[in-house]
Amino acid sequence: KAGVTQTPRYLIKTRGQQVTLSCSPISGHRSVSWYQQTPGQGLQFLFEYFSETQRNKGNFPGRFSGRQFSNSRSEMNVSTLELGDSALYLCASSLVAGGLLNEQFFGPGTRLTVL
Amino acid sequence: DAKTTQPPSMDCAEGRAANLPCNHSTISGNEYVYWYRQIHSQGPQYIIHGLKNNETNEMASLIITEDRKSSTLILPHATLRDTAVYYCIVRVTGYSTLTFGKGTMLLVSP
């Protein structure tokens, strides 16, 4: 079965702009999590959605937001982009949220560059 | 979640076993040990997880000490494609969030 897909794969924006990234989970998976990866901070959790509701949120400013649709697809939005937002944004899907044996499957990521 | 400690880097010859250690001395009874790896420029890939018994799947084996304070991921016959950053994660049951540390960069050489 198809894996997690993320679009676009690469994106270049300028400071002050906003961006929307999309994630389609594995078919049947209902939980989607987002992570940011930078060379300095490593992989950091952004937020998790399950059944269109945000379950957990990491320590990121309000400029970072997300949502999940009824078909489990998810989008994340970053407004007023800063240079430090340049990163690889990873989406992960899992069958359920918070399950006991709930491994996450990651997509290839969206590489965002802010100029 | 309990903090983990891993060596920053390790080398392994192709065809040999790669043994990657992880310390998690503050692990609590309801926390599982998970291993993921990330090959350059790709998303992390799930490898294996366990609670207290040793586990094996088609990718690797996981050995957890009896006191659960440390574990070892074993790749029995490392190949060049196993070159990656390996993350040991201890996760509270009931939550999906993964807290990644810096991991171990495993370099497999011919």
PDB file of C-alpha atoms in Angstrom, chain A residues 35 37 43 45 48 55-56 90 94 96-104 106-108, chain B residues 32 34 36 38 41-46 49 87 91 93-98 100 102:
ATOM      1  CA  TYR A  35       7.754  17.420  12.934  1.00  0.00           C
ATOM      2  CA  GLN A  37      13.930  19.077  11.461  1.00  0.00           C
ATOM      3  CA  LEU A  43      13.734  16.643  15.000  1.00  0.00           C
ATOM      4  CA  PHE A  45       7.421  17.667  17.396  1.00  0.00           C
ATOM      5  CA  GLU A  48      -0.658  15.770  16.227  1.00  0.00           C
ATOM      6  CA  ARG A  55      -4.411  16.125  20.384  1.00  0.00           C
ATOM      7  CA  ASN A  56      -0.941  17.371  21.178  1.00  0.00           C
ATOM      8  CA  LEU A  90       8.039  15.797   8.191  1.00  0.00           C
ATOM      9  CA  SER A  94      -0.254   6.077  12.484  1.00  0.00           C
ATOM     10  CA  VAL A  96      -4.674   5.399  15.806  1.00  0.00           C
ATOM     11  CA  ALA A  97      -3.592   8.105  18.198  1.00  0.00           C
ATOM     12  CA  GLY A  98      -1.848   7.145  21.390  1.00  0.00           C
ATOM     13  CA  GLY A  99      -2.134   3.454  20.855  1.00  0.00           C
ATOM     14  CA  LEU A 100      -0.041   1.130  22.924  1.00  0.00           C
ATOM     15  CA  LEU A 101       1.957  -0.234  20.024  1.00  0.00           C
ATOM     16  CA  ASN A 102       1.510   2.612  17.646  1.00  0.00           C
ATOM     17  CA  GLU A 103       4.458   3.012  15.347  1.00  0.00           C
ATOM     18  CA  GLN A 104       4.564   6.038  13.119  1.00  0.00           C
ATOM     19  CA  PHE A 106       7.047   9.052   8.052  1.00  0.00           C
ATOM     20  CA  GLY A 107       6.761  10.739   4.685  1.00  0.00           C
ATOM     21  CA  PRO A 108       9.745  12.023   2.704  1.00  0.00           C
TER      22      PRO A 108
ATOM     23  CA  TYR B  32       8.575   1.196  25.532  1.00  0.00           C
ATOM     24  CA  TYR B  34      11.610   2.338  20.062  1.00  0.00           C
ATOM     25  CA  TYR B  36      14.008   4.567  14.218  1.00  0.00           C
ATOM     26  CA  GLN B  38      16.924   8.210   9.143  1.00  0.00           C
ATOM     27  CA  SER B  41      17.388  13.371   3.271  1.00  0.00           C
ATOM     28  CA  GLN B  42      14.619  10.871   3.935  1.00  0.00           C
ATOM     29  CA  GLY B  43      11.977  10.651   6.642  1.00  0.00           C
ATOM     30  CA  PRO B  44      12.695   8.489   9.703  1.00  0.00           C
ATOM     31  CA  GLN B  45      11.919   4.804   9.352  1.00  0.00           C
ATOM     32  CA  TYR B  46      10.545   2.615  12.122  1.00  0.00           C
ATOM     33  CA  HIS B  49      10.302  -1.630  19.560  1.00  0.00           C
ATOM     34  CA  TYR B  87      17.469   7.091  17.069  1.00  0.00           C
ATOM     35  CA  ARG B  91       7.940   6.625  24.713  1.00  0.00           C
ATOM     36  CA  THR B  93       2.341   4.548  26.306  1.00  0.00           C
ATOM     37  CA  GLY B  94      -0.826   6.314  25.314  1.00  0.00           C
ATOM     38  CA  TYR B  95       0.907   9.060  23.349  1.00  0.00           C
ATOM     39  CA  SER B  96       2.017   9.152  19.751  1.00  0.00           C
ATOM     40  CA  THR B  97       4.563  11.939  20.095  1.00  0.00           C
ATOM     41  CA  LEU B  98       8.141  10.895  19.475  1.00  0.00           C
ATOM     42  CA  PHE B 100      14.067  12.487  19.128  1.00  0.00           C
ATOM     43  CA  LYS B 102      20.655  13.388  18.448  1.00  0.00           C
TER      44      LYS B 102
END
